mmCIF file of C-alpha atoms and ligand atoms in Angstrom:
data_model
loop_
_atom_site.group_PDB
_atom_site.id
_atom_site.type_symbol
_atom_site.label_atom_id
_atom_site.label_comp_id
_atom_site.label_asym_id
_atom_site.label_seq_id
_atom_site.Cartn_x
_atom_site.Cartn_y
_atom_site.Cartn_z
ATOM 1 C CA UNK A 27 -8.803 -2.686 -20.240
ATOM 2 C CA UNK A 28 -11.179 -5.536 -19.530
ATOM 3 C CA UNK A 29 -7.869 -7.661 -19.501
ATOM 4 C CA UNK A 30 -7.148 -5.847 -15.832
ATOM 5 C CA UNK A 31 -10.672 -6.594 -14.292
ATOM 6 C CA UNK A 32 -9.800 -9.627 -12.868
ATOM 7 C CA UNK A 33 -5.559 -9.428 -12.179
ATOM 8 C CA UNK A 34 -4.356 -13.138 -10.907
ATOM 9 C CA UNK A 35 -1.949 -13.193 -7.887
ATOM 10 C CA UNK A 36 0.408 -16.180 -8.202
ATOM 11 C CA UNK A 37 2.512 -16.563 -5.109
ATOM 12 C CA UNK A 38 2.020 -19.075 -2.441
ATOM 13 C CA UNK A 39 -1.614 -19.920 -2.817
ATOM 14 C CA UNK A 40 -3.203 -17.868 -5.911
ATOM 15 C CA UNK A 41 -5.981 -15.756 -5.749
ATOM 16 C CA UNK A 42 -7.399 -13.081 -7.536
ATOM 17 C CA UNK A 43 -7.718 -8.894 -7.345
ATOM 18 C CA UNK A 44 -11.730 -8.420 -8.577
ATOM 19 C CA UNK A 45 -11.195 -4.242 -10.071
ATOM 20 C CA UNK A 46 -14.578 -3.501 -11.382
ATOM 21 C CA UNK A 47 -17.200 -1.391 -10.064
ATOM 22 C CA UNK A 48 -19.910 -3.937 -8.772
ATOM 23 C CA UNK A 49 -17.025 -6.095 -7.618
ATOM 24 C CA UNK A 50 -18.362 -6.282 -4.297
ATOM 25 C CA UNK A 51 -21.051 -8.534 -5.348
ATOM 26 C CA UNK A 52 -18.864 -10.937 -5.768
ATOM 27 C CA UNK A 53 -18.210 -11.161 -1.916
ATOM 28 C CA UNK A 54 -21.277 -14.174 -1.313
ATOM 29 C CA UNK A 55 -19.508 -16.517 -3.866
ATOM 30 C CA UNK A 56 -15.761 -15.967 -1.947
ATOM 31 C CA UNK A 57 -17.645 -17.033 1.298
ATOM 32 C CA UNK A 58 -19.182 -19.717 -0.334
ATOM 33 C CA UNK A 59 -20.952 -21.925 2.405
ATOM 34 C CA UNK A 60 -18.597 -20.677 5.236
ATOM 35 C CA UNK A 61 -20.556 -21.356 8.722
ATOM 36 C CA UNK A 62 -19.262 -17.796 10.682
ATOM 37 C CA UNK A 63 -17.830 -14.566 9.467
ATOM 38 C CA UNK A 64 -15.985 -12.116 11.126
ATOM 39 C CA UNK A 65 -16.321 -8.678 9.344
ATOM 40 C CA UNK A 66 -13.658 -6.178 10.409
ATOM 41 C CA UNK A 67 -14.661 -2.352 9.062
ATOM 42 C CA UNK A 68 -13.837 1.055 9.691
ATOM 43 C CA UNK A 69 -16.387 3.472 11.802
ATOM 44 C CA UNK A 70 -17.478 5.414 8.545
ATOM 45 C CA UNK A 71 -18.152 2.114 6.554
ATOM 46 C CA UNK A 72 -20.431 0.891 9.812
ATOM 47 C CA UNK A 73 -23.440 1.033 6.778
ATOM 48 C CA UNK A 74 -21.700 -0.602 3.669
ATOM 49 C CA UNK A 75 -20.704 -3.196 6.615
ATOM 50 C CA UNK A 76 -24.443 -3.597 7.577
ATOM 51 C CA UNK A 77 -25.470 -3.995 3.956
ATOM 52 C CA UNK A 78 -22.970 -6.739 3.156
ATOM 53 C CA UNK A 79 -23.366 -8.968 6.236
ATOM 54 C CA UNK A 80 -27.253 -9.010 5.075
ATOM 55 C CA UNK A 81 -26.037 -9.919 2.019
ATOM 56 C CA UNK A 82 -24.310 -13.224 3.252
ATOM 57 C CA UNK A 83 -25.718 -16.695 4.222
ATOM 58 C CA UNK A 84 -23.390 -17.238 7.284
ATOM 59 C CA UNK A 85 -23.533 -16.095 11.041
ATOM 60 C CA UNK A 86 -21.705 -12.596 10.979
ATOM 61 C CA UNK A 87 -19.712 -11.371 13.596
ATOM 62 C CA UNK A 88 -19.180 -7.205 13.013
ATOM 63 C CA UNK A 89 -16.523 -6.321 14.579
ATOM 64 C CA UNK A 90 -16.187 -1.920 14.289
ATOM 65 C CA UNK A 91 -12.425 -1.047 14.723
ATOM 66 C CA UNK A 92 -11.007 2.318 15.172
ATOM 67 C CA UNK A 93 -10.106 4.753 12.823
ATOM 68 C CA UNK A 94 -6.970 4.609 10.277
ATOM 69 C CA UNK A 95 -4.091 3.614 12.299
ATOM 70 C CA UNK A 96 -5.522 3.315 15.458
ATOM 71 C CA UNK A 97 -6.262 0.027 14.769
ATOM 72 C CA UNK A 98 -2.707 -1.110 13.978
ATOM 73 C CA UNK A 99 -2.630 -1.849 17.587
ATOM 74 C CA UNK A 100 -1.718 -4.472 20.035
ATOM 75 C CA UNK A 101 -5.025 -3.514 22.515
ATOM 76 C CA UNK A 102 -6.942 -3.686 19.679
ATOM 77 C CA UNK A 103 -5.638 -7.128 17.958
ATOM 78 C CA UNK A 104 -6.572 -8.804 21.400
ATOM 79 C CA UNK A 105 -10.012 -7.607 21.457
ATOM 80 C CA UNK A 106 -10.433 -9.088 17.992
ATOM 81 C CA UNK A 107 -9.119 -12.294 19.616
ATOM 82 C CA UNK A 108 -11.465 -11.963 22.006
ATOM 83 C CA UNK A 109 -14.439 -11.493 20.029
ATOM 84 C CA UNK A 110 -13.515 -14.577 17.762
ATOM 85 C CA UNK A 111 -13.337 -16.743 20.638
ATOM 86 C CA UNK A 112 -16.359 -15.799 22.419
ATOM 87 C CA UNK A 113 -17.958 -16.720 19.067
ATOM 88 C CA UNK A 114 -16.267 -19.551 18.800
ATOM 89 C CA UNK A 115 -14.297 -19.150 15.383
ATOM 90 C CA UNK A 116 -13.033 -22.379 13.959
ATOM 91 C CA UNK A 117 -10.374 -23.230 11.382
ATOM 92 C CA UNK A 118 -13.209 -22.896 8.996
ATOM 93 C CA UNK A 119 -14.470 -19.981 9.371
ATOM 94 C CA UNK A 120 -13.543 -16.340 7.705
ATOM 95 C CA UNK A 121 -12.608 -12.710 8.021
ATOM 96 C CA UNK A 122 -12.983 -9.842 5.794
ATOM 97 C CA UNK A 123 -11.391 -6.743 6.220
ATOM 98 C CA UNK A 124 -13.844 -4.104 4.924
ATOM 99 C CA UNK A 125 -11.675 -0.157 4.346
ATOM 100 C CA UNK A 126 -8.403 1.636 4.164
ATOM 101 C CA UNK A 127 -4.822 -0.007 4.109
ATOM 102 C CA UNK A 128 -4.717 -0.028 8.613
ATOM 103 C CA UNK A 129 -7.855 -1.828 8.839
ATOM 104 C CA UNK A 130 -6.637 -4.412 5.930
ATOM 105 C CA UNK A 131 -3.734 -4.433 7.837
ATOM 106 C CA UNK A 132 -4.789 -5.170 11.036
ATOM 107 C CA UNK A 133 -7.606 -7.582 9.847
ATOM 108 C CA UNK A 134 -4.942 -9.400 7.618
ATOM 109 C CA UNK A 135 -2.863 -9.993 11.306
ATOM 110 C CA UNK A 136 -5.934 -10.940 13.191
ATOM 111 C CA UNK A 137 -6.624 -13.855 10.406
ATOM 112 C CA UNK A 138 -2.978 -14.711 10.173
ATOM 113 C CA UNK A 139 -2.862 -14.965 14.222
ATOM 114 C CA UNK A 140 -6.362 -16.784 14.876
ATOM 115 C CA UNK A 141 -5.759 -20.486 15.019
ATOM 116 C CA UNK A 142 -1.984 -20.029 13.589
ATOM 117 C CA UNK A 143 -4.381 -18.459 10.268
ATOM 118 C CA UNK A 144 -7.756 -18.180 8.567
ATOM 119 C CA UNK A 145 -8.876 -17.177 5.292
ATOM 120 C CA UNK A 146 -9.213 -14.237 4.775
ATOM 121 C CA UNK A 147 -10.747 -11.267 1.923
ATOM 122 C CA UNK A 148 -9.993 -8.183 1.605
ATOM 123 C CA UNK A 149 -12.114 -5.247 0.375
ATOM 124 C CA UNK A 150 -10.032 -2.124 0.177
ATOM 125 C CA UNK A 151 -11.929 1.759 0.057
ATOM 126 C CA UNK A 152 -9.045 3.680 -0.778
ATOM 127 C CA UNK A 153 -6.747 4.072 -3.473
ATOM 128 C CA UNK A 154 -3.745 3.452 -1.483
ATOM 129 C CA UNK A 155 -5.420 0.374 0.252
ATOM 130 C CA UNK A 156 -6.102 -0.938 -3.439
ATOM 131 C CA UNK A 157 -2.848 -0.652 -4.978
ATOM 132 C CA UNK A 158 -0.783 -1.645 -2.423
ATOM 133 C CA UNK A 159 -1.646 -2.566 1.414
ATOM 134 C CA UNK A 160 -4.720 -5.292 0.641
ATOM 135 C CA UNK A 161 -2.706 -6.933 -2.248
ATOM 136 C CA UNK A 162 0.448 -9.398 -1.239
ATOM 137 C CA UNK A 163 -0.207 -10.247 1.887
ATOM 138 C CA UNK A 164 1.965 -8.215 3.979
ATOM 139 C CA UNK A 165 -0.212 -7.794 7.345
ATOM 140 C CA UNK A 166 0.724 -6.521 10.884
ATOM 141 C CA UNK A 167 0.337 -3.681 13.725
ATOM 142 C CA UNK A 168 2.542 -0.985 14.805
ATOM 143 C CA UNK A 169 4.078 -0.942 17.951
ATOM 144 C CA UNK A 170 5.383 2.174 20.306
ATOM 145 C CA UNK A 171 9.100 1.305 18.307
ATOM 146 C CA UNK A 172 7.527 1.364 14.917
ATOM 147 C CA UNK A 173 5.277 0.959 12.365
ATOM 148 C CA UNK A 174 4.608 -2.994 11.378
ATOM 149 C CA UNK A 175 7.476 -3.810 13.344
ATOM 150 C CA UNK A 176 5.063 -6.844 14.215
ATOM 151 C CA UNK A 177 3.911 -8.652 11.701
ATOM 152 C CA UNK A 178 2.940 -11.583 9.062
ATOM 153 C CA UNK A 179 2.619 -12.776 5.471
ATOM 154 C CA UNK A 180 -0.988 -14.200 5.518
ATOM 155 C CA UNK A 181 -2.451 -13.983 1.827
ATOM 156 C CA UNK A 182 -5.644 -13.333 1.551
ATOM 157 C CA UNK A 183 -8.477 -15.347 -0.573
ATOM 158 C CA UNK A 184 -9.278 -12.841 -2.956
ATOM 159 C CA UNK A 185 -9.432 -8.926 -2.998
ATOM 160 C CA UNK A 186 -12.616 -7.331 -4.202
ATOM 161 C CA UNK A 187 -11.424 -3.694 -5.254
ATOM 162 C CA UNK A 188 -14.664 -2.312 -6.113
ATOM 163 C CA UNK A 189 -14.014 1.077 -7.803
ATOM 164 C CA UNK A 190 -17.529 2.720 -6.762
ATOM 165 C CA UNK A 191 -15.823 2.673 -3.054
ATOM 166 C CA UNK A 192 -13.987 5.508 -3.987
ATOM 167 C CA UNK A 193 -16.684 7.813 -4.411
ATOM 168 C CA UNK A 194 -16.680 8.536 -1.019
ATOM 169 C CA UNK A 195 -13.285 9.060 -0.158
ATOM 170 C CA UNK A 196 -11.585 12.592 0.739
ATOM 171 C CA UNK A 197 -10.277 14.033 -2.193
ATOM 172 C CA UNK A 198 -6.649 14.415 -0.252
ATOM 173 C CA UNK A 199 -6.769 10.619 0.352
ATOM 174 C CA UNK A 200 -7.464 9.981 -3.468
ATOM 175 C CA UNK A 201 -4.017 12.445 -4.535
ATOM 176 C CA UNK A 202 -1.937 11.017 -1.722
ATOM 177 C CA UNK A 203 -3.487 7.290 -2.812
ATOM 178 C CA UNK A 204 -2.640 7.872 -6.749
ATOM 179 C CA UNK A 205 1.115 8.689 -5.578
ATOM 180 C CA UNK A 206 1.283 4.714 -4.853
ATOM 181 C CA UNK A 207 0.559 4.024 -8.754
ATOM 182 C CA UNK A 208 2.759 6.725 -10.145
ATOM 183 C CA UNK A 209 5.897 4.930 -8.092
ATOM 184 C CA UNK A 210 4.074 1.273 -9.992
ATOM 185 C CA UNK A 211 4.513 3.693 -13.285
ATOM 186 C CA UNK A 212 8.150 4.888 -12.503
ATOM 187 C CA UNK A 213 9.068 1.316 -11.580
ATOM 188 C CA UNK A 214 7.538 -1.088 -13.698
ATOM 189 C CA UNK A 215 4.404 0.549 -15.973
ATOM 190 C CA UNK A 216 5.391 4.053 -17.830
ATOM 191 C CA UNK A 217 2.238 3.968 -19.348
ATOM 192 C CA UNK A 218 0.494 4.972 -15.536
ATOM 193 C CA UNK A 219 2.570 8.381 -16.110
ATOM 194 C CA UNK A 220 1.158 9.045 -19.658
ATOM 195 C CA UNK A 221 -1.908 8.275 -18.231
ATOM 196 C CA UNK A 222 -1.395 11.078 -15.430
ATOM 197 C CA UNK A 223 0.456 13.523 -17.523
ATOM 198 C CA UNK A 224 -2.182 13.163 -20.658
ATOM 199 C CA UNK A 225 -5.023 14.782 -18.120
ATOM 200 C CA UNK A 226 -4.680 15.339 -14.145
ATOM 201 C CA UNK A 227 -7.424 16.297 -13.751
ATOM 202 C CA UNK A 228 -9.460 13.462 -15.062
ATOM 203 C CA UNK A 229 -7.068 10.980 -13.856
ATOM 204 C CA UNK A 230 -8.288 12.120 -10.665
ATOM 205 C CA UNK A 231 -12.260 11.854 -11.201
ATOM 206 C CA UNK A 232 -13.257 8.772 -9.776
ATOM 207 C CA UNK A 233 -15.703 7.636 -12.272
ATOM 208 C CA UNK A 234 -13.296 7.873 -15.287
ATOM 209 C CA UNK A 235 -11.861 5.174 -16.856
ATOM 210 C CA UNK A 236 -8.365 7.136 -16.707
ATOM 211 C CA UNK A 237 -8.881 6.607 -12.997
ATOM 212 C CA UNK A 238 -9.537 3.172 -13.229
ATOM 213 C CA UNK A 239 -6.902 2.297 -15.655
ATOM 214 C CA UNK A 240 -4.271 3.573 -13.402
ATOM 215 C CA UNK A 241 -5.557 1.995 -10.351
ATOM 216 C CA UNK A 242 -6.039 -1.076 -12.592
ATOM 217 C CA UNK A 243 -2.078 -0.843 -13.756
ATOM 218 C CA UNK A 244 -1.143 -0.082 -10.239
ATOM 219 C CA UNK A 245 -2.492 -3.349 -9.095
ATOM 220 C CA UNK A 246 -1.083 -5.083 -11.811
ATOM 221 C CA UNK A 247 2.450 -4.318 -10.843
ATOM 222 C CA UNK A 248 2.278 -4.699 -7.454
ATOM 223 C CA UNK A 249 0.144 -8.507 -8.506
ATOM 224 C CA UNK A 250 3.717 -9.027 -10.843
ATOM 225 C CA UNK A 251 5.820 -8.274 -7.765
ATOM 226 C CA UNK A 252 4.749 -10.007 -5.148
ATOM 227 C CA UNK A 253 3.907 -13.078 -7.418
ATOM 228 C CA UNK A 254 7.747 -13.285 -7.596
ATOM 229 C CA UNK A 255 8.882 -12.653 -4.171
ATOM 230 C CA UNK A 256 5.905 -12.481 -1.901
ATOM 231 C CA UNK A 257 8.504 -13.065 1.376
ATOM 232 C CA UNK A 258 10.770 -10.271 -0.104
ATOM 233 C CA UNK A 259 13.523 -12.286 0.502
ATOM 234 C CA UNK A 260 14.655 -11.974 -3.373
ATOM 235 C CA UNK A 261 16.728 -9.258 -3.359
ATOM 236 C CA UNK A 262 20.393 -10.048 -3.346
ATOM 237 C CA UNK A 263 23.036 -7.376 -4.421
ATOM 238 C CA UNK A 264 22.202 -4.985 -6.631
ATOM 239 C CA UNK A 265 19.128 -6.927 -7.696
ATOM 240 C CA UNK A 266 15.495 -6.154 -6.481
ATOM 241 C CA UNK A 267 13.037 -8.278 -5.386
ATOM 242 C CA UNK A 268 9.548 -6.863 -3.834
ATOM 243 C CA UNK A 269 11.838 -4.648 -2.176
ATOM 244 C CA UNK A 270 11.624 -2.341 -5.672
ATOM 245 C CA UNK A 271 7.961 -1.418 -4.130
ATOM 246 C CA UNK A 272 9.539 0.662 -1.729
ATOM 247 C CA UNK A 273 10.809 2.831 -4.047
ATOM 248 C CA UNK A 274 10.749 6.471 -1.852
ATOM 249 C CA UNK A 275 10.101 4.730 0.796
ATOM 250 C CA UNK A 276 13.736 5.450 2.851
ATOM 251 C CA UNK A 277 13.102 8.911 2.854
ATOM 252 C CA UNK A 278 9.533 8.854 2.862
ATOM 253 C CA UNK A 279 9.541 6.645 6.354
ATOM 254 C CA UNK A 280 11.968 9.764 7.552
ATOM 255 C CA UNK A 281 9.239 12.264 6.843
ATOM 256 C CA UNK A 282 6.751 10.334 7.617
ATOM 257 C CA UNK A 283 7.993 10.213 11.352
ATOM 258 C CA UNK A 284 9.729 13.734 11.775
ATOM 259 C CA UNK A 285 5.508 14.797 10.660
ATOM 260 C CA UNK A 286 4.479 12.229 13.734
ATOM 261 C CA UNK A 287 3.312 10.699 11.254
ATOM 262 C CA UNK A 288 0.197 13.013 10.408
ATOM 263 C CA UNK A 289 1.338 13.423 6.706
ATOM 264 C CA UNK A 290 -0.295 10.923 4.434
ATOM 265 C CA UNK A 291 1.790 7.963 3.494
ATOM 266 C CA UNK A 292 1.629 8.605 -0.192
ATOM 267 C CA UNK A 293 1.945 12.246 0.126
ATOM 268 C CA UNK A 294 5.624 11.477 1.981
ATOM 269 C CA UNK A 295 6.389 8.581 -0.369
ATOM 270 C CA UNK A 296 6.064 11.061 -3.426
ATOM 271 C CA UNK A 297 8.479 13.555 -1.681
ATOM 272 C CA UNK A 298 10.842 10.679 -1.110
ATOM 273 C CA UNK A 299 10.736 9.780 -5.005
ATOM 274 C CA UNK A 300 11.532 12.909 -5.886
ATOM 275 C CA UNK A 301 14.712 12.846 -3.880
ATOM 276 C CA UNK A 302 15.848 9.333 -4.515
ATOM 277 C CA UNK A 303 15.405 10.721 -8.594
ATOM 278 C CA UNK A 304 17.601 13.028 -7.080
ATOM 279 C CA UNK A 305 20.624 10.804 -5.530
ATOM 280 C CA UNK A 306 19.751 8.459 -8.932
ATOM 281 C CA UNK A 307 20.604 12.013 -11.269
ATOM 282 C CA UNK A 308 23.805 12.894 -9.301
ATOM 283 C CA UNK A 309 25.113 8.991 -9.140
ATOM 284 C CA UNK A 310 24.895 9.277 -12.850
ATOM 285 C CA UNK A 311 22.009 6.825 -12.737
ATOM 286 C CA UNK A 312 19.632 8.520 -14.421
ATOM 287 C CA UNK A 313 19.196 11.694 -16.813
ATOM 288 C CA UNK A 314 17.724 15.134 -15.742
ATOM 289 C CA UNK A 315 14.170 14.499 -17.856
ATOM 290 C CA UNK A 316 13.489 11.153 -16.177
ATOM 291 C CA UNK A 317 14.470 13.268 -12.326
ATOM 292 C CA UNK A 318 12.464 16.015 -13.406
ATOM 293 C CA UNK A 319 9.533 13.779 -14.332
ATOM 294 C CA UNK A 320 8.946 12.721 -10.999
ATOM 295 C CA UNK A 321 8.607 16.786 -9.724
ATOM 296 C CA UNK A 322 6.167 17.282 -12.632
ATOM 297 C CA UNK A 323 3.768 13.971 -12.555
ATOM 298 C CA UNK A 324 3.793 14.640 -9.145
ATOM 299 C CA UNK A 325 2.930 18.515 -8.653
ATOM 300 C CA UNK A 326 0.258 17.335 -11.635
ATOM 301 C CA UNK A 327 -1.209 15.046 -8.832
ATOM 302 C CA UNK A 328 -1.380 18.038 -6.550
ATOM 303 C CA UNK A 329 0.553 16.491 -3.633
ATOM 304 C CA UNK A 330 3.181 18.038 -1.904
ATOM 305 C CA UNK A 331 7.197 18.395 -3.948
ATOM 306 C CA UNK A 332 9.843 19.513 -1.887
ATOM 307 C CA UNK A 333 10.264 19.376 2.107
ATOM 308 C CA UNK A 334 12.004 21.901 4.350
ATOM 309 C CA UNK A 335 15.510 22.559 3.301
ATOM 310 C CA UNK A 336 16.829 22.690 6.871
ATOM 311 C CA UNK A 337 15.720 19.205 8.096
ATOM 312 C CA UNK A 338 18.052 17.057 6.308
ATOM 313 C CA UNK A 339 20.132 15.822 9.296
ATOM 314 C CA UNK A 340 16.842 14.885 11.239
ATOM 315 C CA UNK A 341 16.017 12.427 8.150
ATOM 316 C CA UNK A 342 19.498 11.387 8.067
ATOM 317 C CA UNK A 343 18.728 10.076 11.265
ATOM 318 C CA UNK A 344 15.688 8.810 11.232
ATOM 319 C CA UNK A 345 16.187 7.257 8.303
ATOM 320 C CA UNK A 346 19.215 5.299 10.008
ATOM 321 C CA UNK A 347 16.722 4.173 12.381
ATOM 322 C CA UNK A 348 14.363 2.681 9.751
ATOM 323 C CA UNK A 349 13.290 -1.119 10.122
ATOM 324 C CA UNK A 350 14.420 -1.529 5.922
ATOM 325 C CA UNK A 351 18.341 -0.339 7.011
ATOM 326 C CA UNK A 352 19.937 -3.303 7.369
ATOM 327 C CA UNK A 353 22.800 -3.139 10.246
ATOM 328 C CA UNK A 354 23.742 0.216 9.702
ATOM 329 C CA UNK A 355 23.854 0.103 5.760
ATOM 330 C CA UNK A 356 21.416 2.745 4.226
ATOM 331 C CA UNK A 357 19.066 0.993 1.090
ATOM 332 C CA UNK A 358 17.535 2.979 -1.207
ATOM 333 C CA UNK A 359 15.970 1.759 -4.373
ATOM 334 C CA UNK A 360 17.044 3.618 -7.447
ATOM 335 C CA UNK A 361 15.859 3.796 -11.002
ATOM 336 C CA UNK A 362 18.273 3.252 -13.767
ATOM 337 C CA UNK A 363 16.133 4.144 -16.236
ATOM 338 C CA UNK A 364 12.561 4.030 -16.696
ATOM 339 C CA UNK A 365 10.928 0.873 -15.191
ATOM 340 C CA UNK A 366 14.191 -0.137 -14.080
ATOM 341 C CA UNK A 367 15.769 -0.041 -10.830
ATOM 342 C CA UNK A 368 18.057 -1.439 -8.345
ATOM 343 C CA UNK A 369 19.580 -1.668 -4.831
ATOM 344 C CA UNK A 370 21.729 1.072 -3.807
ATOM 345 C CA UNK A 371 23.162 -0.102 -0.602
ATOM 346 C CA UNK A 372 24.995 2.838 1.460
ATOM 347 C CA UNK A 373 25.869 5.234 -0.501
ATOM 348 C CA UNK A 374 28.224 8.027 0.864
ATOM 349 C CA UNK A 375 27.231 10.907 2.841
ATOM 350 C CA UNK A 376 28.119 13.242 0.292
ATOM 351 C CA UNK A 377 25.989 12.696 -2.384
ATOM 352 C CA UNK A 378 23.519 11.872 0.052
ATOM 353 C CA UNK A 379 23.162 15.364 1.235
ATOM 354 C CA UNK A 380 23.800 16.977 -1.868
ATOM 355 C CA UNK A 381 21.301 15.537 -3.412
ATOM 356 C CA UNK A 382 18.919 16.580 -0.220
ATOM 357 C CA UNK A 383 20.049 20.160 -1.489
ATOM 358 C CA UNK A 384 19.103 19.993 -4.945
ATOM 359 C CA UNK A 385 16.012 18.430 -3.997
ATOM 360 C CA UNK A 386 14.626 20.937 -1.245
ATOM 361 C CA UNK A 387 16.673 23.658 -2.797
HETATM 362 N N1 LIG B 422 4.049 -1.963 0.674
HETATM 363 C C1 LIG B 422 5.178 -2.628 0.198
HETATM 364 C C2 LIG B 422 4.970 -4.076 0.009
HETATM 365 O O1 LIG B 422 3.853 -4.533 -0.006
HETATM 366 O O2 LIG B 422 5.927 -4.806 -0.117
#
């Protein structure tokens, strides 16, 4: 797999996804002869942080955000605004976002903001921050209305994706992370399922090279996607641009906010695969081994496979509220087959809640 070491974004301004253990020494060459560097981290990463601003020639500003999404936030994006301009950050200068897919987030926003945008790298710790939220340039905060209702695309310089991070990270975190490359296998790369499905549990050892072949693959899909519609503005019809990477995502948003959003992202995402297989089964879409493949690669993961059966009308809601409907037309991305999907756009109410029954039934 020493193809998917080194996986080439191609959008606006091409960079590339480092995905081998040791990648992180790669971090002095990226900032090249840079004057100042502003190094964004989460709290439990304050010594990794210390260890790789020694490492670098330039003047480096740490800058220790809060935890997870807690940094997604306004307060917080002007401090980091502060900070840079008490230091004086020019055009020139850098910022590397250093842990999970919020602080990549946020970082990305702060470089896209500063000076109308600065490079930036990012250095993702967790699964989930690997495979999706530090690749394709998607940055932003939440606000009290909603998750990255405020936002930018801002690609970053490169991505260093350096697999020994993950040795540290809670084993939850690593299942709900993984969920993230089984949709990239349902969507565009089968081969991530065999690679689940073959042997869980090693697939979920951090040091295996299962692990890092599906991480790899994950990476590699969402590095094809965004490649080819990095402004998601693609999709037209039935067609689907980067929009296919929110596959679960309608009904995983719902969950994800009826839980006040204390259930893991990929943990809700999975549940909302499993019911979009379902609506994709009953609209004829696709056949009952491809739905049930989605239950079974995902209860193999260990993360959650069904939701309460009563709270269907509260998702129906929420899900009308979601910042992806578009005027009051429900979207849902649905497989046709196997690595193949399109737009469904509003589908009736019907078959919307039936399938909610067969899937929490
Ligand atoms: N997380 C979905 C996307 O990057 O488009």
């Amino acid at each position: 797999m020493t193809d998917l070491e080194v996986i080439r974004v191609a959008a606006e301004r091409p960079y590339e996804v480092h995905t081998r253990a040791g990648a992180l020494e790669l971090l002095p060459d990226l900032v090249g002869d840079t004057e100042r560097v502003a190094l964004l981290y989460a709290p439990v990463l304050r010594e990794r942080a210390s260890a790789l601003a020694e490492g670098l020639r330039a003047r480096v500003t740490m800058i220790e955000l809060p935890d997870a999404e807690a940094a997604k936030t306004a307060e917080v994006l002007v401090a980091c605004w502060d900070r840079l301009a008490a230091e004086g950050f020019t055009r020139s200068d850098l910022l590397i976002a250093l842990g999970g897919g919020a602080t990549t987030d946020l970082g990305g926003f702060v470089a896209a903001s500063w000076l109308r945008g600065i490079r930036f790298v990012t250095v993702p710790t967790t699964v989930l921050g690997m495979v999706d939220a530090a690749v394709g340039g998607k940055t932003g905060i939440n606000i009290s209305a909603g998750k990255n209702l405020v936002g930018a695309f801002h690609e970053p310089i490169g991505v260093l994706c350096d697999l020994s991070l993950l040795r540290t990270l809670p084993e939850a975190d690593l299942r709900a992370g993984m969920v993230e490359a089984v949709k990239c296998g349902f969507i565009a790369d089968p081969v991530i399922l065999d690679l689940v499905e073959e042997d869980p549990v090693e697939a979920l050892r951090v040091d295996s090279d299962r692990l890092a072949e599906i991480v790899r693959r994950g990476i590699a899909v969402k590095a094809r996607v965004v490649s080819a519609d990095l402004r998601e503005a693609t999709s037209k019809g039935a067609t689907v641009g980067r929009e296919i990477l929110n596959y679960g995502h309608t009904l995983g948003h719902a969950v994800e906010k009826l839980e006040n959003y204390r259930m893991r992202h990929g943990e809700a995402v999975g549940i909302g695969m499993i019911y979009v297989a379902e609506l994709a089964r009953l609209l004829g879409r696709i056949d009952d081994d491809l739905a049930e493949r989605h239950r079974s690669v995902l209860a193999a993961l260990g993360v959650p496979t069904t939701y309460r059966p009563d709270a269907w009308p509260a998702l129906r809601e929420a899900m009308s509220l979601d910042k992806k409907t578009r005027g009051s037309t429900l979207r849902f991305v649905l497989l046709n087959g196997l690595g193949s999907a399109e737009i469904c756009a509003g589908p009736g109410e019907d078959v919307l809640a039936a399938a909610y029954a067969r899937f929490a039934g």
